[in-house]
CSV table of C-alpha atoms in Angstrom, one decimal:
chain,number,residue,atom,x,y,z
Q,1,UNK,CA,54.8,-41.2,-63.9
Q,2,UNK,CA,58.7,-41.4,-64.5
Q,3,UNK,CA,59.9,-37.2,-64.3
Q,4,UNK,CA,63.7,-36.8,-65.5
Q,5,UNK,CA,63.7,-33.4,-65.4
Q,6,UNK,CA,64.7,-31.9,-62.2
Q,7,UNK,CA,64.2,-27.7,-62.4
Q,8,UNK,CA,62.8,-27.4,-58.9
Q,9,UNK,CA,66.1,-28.5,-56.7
Q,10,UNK,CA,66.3,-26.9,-53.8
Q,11,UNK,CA,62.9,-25.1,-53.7
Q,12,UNK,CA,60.4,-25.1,-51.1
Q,13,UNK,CA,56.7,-25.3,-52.5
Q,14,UNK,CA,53.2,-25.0,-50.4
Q,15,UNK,CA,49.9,-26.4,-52.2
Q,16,UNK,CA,46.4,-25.9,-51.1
Q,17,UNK,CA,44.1,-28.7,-51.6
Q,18,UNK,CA,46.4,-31.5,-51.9
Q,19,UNK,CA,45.6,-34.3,-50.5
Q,20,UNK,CA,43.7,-35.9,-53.4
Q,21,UNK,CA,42.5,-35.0,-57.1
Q,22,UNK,CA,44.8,-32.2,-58.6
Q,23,UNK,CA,46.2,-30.5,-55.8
Q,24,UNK,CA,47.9,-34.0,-55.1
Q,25,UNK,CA,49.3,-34.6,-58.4
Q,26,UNK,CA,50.9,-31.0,-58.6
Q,27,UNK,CA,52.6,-31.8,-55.1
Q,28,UNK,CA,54.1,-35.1,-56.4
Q,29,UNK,CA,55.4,-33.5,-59.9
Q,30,UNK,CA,57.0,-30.6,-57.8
Q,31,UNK,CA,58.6,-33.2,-55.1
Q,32,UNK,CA,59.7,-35.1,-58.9
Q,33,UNK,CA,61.3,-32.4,-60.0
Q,34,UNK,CA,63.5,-32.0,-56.7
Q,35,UNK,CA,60.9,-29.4,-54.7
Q,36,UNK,CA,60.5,-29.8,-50.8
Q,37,UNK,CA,56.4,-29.9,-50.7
Q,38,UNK,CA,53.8,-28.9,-48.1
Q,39,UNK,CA,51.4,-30.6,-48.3
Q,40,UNK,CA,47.6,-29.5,-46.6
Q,41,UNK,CA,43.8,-29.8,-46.8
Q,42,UNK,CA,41.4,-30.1,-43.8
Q,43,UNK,CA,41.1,-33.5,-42.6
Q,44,UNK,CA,44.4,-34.7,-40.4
Q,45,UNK,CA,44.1,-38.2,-41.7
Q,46,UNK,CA,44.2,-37.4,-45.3
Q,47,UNK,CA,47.2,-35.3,-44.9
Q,48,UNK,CA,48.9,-38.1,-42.9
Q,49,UNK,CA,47.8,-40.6,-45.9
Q,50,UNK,CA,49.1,-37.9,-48.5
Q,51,UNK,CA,52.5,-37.7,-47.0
Q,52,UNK,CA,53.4,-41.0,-45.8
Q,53,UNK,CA,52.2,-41.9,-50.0
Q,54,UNK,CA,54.6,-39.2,-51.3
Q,55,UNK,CA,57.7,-39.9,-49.4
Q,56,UNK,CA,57.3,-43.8,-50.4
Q,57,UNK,CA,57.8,-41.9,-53.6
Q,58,UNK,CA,61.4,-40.3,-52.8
Q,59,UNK,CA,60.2,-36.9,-51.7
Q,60,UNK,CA,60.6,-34.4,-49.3
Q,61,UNK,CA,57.1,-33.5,-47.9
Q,62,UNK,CA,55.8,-32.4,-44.8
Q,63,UNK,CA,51.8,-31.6,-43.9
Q,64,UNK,CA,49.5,-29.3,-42.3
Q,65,UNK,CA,45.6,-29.5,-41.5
Q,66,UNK,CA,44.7,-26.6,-43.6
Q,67,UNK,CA,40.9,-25.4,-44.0
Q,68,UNK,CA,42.3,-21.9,-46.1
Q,69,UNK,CA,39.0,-19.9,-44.5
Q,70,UNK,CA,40.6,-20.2,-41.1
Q,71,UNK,CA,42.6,-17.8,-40.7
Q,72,UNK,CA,45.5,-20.1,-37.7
Q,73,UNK,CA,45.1,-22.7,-40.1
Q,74,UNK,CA,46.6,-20.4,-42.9
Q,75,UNK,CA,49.5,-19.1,-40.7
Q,76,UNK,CA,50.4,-22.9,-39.3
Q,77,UNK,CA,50.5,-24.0,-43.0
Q,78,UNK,CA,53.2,-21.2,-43.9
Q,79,UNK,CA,54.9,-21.5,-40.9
Q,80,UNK,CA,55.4,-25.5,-41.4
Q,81,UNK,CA,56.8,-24.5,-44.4
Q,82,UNK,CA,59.4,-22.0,-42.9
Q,83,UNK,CA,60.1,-24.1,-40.0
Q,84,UNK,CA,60.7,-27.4,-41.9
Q,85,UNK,CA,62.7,-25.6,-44.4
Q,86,UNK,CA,63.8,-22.2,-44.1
Q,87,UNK,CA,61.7,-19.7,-46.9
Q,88,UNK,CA,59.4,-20.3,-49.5
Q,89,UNK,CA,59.7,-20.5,-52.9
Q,90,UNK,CA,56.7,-21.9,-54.8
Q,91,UNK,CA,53.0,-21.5,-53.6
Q,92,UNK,CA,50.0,-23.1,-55.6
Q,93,UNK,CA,46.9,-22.0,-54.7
Q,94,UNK,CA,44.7,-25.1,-54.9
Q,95,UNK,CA,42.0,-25.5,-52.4
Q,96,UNK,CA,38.5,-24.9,-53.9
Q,97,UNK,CA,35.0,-25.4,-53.0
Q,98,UNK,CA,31.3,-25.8,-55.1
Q,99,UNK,CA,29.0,-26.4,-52.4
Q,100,UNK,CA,25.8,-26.0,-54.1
Q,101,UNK,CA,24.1,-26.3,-57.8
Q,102,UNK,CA,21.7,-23.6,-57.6
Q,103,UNK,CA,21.2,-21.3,-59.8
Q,104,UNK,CA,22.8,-17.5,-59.0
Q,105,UNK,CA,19.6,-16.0,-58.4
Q,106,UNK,CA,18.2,-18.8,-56.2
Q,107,UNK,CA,21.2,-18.8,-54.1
Q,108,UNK,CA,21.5,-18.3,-50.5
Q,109,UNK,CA,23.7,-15.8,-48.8
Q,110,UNK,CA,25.9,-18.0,-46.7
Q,111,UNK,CA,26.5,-20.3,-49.4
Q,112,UNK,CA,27.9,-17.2,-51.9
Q,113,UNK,CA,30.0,-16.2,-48.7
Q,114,UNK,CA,31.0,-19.6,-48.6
Q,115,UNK,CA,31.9,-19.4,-52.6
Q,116,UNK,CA,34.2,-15.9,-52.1
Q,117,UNK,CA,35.5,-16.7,-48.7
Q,118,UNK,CA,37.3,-20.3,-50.2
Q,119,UNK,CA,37.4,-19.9,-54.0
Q,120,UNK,CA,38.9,-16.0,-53.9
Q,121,UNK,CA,39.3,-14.3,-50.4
Q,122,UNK,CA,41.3,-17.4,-49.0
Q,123,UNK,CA,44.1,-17.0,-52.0
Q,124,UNK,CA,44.8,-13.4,-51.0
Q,125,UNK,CA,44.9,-14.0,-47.4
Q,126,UNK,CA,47.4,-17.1,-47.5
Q,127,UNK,CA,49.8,-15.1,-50.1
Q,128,UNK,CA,49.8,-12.2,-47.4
Q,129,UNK,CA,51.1,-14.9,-44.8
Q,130,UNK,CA,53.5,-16.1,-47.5
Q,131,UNK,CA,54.7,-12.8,-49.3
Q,132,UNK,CA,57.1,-12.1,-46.4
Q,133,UNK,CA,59.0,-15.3,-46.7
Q,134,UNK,CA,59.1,-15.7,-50.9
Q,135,UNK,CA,62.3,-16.0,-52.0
Q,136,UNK,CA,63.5,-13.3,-55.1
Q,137,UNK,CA,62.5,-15.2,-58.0
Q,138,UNK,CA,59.4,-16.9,-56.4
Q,139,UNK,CA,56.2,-18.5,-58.3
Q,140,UNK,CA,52.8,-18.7,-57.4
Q,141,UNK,CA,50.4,-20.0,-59.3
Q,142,UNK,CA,46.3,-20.1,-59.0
Q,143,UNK,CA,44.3,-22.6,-59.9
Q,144,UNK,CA,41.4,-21.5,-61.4
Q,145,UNK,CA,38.7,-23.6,-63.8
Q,146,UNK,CA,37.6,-23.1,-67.6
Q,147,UNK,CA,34.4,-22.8,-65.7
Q,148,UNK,CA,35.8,-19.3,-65.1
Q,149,UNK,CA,35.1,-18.5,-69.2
Q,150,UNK,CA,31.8,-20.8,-69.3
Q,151,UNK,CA,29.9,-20.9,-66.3
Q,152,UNK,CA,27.7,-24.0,-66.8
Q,153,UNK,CA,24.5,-23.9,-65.2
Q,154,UNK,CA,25.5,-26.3,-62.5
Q,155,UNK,CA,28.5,-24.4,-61.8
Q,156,UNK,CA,27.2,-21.1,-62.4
Q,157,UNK,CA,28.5,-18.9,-59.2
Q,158,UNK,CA,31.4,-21.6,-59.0
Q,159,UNK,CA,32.5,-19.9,-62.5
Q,160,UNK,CA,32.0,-16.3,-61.2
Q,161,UNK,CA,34.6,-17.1,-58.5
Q,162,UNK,CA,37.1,-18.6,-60.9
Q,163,UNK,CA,36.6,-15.5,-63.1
Q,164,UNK,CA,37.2,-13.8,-60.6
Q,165,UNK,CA,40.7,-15.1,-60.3
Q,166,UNK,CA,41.9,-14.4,-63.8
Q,167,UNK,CA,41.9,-10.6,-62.3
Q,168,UNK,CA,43.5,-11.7,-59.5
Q,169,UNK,CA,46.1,-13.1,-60.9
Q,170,UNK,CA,47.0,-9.8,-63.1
Q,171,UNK,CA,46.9,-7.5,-59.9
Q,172,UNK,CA,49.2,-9.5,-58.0
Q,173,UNK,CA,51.5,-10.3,-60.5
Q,174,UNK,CA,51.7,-6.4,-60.9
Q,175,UNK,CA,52.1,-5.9,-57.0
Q,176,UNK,CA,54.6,-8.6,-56.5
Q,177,UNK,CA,56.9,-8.1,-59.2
Q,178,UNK,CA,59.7,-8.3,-60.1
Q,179,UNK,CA,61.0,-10.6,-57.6
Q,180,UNK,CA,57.7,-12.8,-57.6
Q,181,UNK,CA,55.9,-14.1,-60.4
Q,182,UNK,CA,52.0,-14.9,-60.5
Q,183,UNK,CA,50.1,-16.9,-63.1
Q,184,UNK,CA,47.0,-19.0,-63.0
Q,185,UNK,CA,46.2,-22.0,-65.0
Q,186,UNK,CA,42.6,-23.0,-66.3
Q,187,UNK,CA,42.0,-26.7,-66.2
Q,188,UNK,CA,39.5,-28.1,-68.4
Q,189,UNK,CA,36.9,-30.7,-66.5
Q,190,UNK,CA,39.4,-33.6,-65.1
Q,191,UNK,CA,37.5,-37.0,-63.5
Q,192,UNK,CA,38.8,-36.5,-60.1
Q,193,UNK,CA,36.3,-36.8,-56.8
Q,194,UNK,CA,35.5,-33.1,-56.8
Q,195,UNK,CA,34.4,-33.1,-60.7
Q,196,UNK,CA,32.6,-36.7,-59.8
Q,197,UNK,CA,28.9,-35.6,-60.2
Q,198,UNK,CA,29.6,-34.1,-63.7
Q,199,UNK,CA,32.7,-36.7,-65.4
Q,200,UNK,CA,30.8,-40.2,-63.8
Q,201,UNK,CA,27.1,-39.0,-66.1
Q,202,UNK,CA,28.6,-40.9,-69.3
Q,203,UNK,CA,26.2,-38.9,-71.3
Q,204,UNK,CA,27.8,-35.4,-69.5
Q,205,UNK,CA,30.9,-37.4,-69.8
Q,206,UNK,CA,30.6,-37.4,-73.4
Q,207,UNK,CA,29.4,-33.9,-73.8
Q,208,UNK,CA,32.6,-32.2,-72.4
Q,209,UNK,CA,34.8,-34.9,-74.5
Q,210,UNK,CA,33.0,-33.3,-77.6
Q,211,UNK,CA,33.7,-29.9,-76.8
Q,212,UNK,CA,37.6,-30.5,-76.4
Q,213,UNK,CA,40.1,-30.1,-79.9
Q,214,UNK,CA,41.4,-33.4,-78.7
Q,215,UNK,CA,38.3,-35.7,-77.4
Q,216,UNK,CA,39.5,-36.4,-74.2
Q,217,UNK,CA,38.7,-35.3,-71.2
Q,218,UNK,CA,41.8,-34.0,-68.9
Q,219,UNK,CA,44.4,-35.6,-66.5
Q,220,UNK,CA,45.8,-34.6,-62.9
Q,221,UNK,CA,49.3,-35.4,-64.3
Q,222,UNK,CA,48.3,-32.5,-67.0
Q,223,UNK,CA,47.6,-30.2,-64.8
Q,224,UNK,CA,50.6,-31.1,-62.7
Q,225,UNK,CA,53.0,-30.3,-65.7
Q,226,UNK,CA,51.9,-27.3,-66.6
Q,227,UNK,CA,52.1,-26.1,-63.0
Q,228,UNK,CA,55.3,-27.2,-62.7
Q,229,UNK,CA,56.2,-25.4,-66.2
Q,230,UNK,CA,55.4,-22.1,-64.5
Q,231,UNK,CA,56.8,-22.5,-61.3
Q,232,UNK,CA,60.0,-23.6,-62.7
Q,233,UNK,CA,62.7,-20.9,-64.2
Q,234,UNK,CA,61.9,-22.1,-67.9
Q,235,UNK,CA,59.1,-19.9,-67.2
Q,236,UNK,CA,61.1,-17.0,-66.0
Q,237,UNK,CA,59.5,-14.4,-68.4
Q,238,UNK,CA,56.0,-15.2,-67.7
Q,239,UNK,CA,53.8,-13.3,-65.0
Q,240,UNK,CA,50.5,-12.1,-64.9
Q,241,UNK,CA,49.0,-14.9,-67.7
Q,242,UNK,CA,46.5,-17.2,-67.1
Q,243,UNK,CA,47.1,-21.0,-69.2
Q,244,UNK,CA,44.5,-22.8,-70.2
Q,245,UNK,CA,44.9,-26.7,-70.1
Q,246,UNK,CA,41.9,-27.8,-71.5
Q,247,UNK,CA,42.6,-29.6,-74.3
Q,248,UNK,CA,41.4,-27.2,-77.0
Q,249,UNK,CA,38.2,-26.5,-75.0
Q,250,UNK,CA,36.7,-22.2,-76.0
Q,251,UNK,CA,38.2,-20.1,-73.5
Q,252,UNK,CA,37.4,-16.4,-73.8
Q,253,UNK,CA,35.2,-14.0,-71.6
């Protein structure tokens, strides 16, 4: 997709989670718009894959094997990012994880450990490793899901978490202000490999296209704009909001 804009020259940005499916897109519409981009998730051979892809596209991206519950793993990401390129201007915090459809109450322990340690305890822990190094008039931005305002019954604890990170997002934003901005965006259901099991059911398929204002389900390069939207200055009055991108889908707790 052809970007002219370039708002992000001369910033650094991290993502979680971006080697495929969202996380990915975001990285490439930051590197567009003129952004030096980490780039991490936790295989070695995806990140290689993701980088040597996005520099045949003209940007400036480096990697890091990054599973976000490790705590090294955290620390090497930000410090690749300081290393390569001085500071840190831009963080997106990606990574995610649904590793089971159970219900809440049939749940087992490790796997809501599991849920909190990725989905909400690894977001804190990276931006303490980053916070030293964000530049005044930094960005970060969480992705979150508009699972977090209707917890399907698949995706029931999954939701909790994400709720979870509209509240996040307001107490940092209050913490790290005024030099650092935090927001969070909402995407709606997207057909990427981690949504597979819900957007390749054409009946389920068909369901969440119904529930949308505009009858379509959404796209990484969506979700990619609007992050770039907030992490870019024309956003310079916003903190502490969460956006939904879900093409007119209800969003209210």
């Amino acid at each position: 997709m052809e970007v002219k804009c370039r708002r992000l020259e001369g910033k650094v940005a991290v993502v979680t989670g971006s080697t495929q499916g969202i996380g990915l897109a975001i990285a490439e519409r930051l590197g567009r718009e003129g952004a030096a981009v980490v780039v991490s998730s936790r295989k070695k051979k995806n990140v290689d894959e993701a980088v040597e892809g996005l520099r045949a596209k003209g940007i400036t991206v480096v990697g890091a094997v990054c599973h976000v519950s490790i705590a090294e793993q955290r620390k090497n990401l930000i410090d690749t990012a300081v290393k390569n390129y001085g500071h840190i201007d831009i963080v997106v915090s990606n990574a995610a994880a649904n590793p089971s459809l159970d219900g809440i109450l049939e749940m087992k322990e490790s796997v809501l450990d599991k849920l909190w340690d990725i989905n909400v305890k690894a977001s804190i822990l990276l931006l303490q490793d980053a916070a030293p190094h964000l530049q005044k008039g930094s960005s970060v931005i969480i992705i979150s899901s508009i699972t977090g305002y209707n917890p399907e019954s698949s995706l029931a604890m999954y939701g909790v978490t994400k709720t979870a990170l509209f509240g996040l997002t307001k107490a940092l934003a209050a913490e790290m202000g005024p030099n650092t901005r935090v927001n969070c965006i909402a995407p709606g259901f997207v057909p990427t490999h981690f949504a597979g099991f819900l957007t390749s059911n054409e009946t389920i398929k068909n369901n969440l296209m119904e529930r949308t204002t505009l009858k379509r389900l959404g796209t990484v390069e969506d979700m990619a704009a609007a992050t770039a939207f907030l992490a870019s200055d024309d956003a310079s009055f916003i903190t502490a909001e969460t956006i939904v991108v879900a093409g007119g889908t209800q969003s209210r707790l």
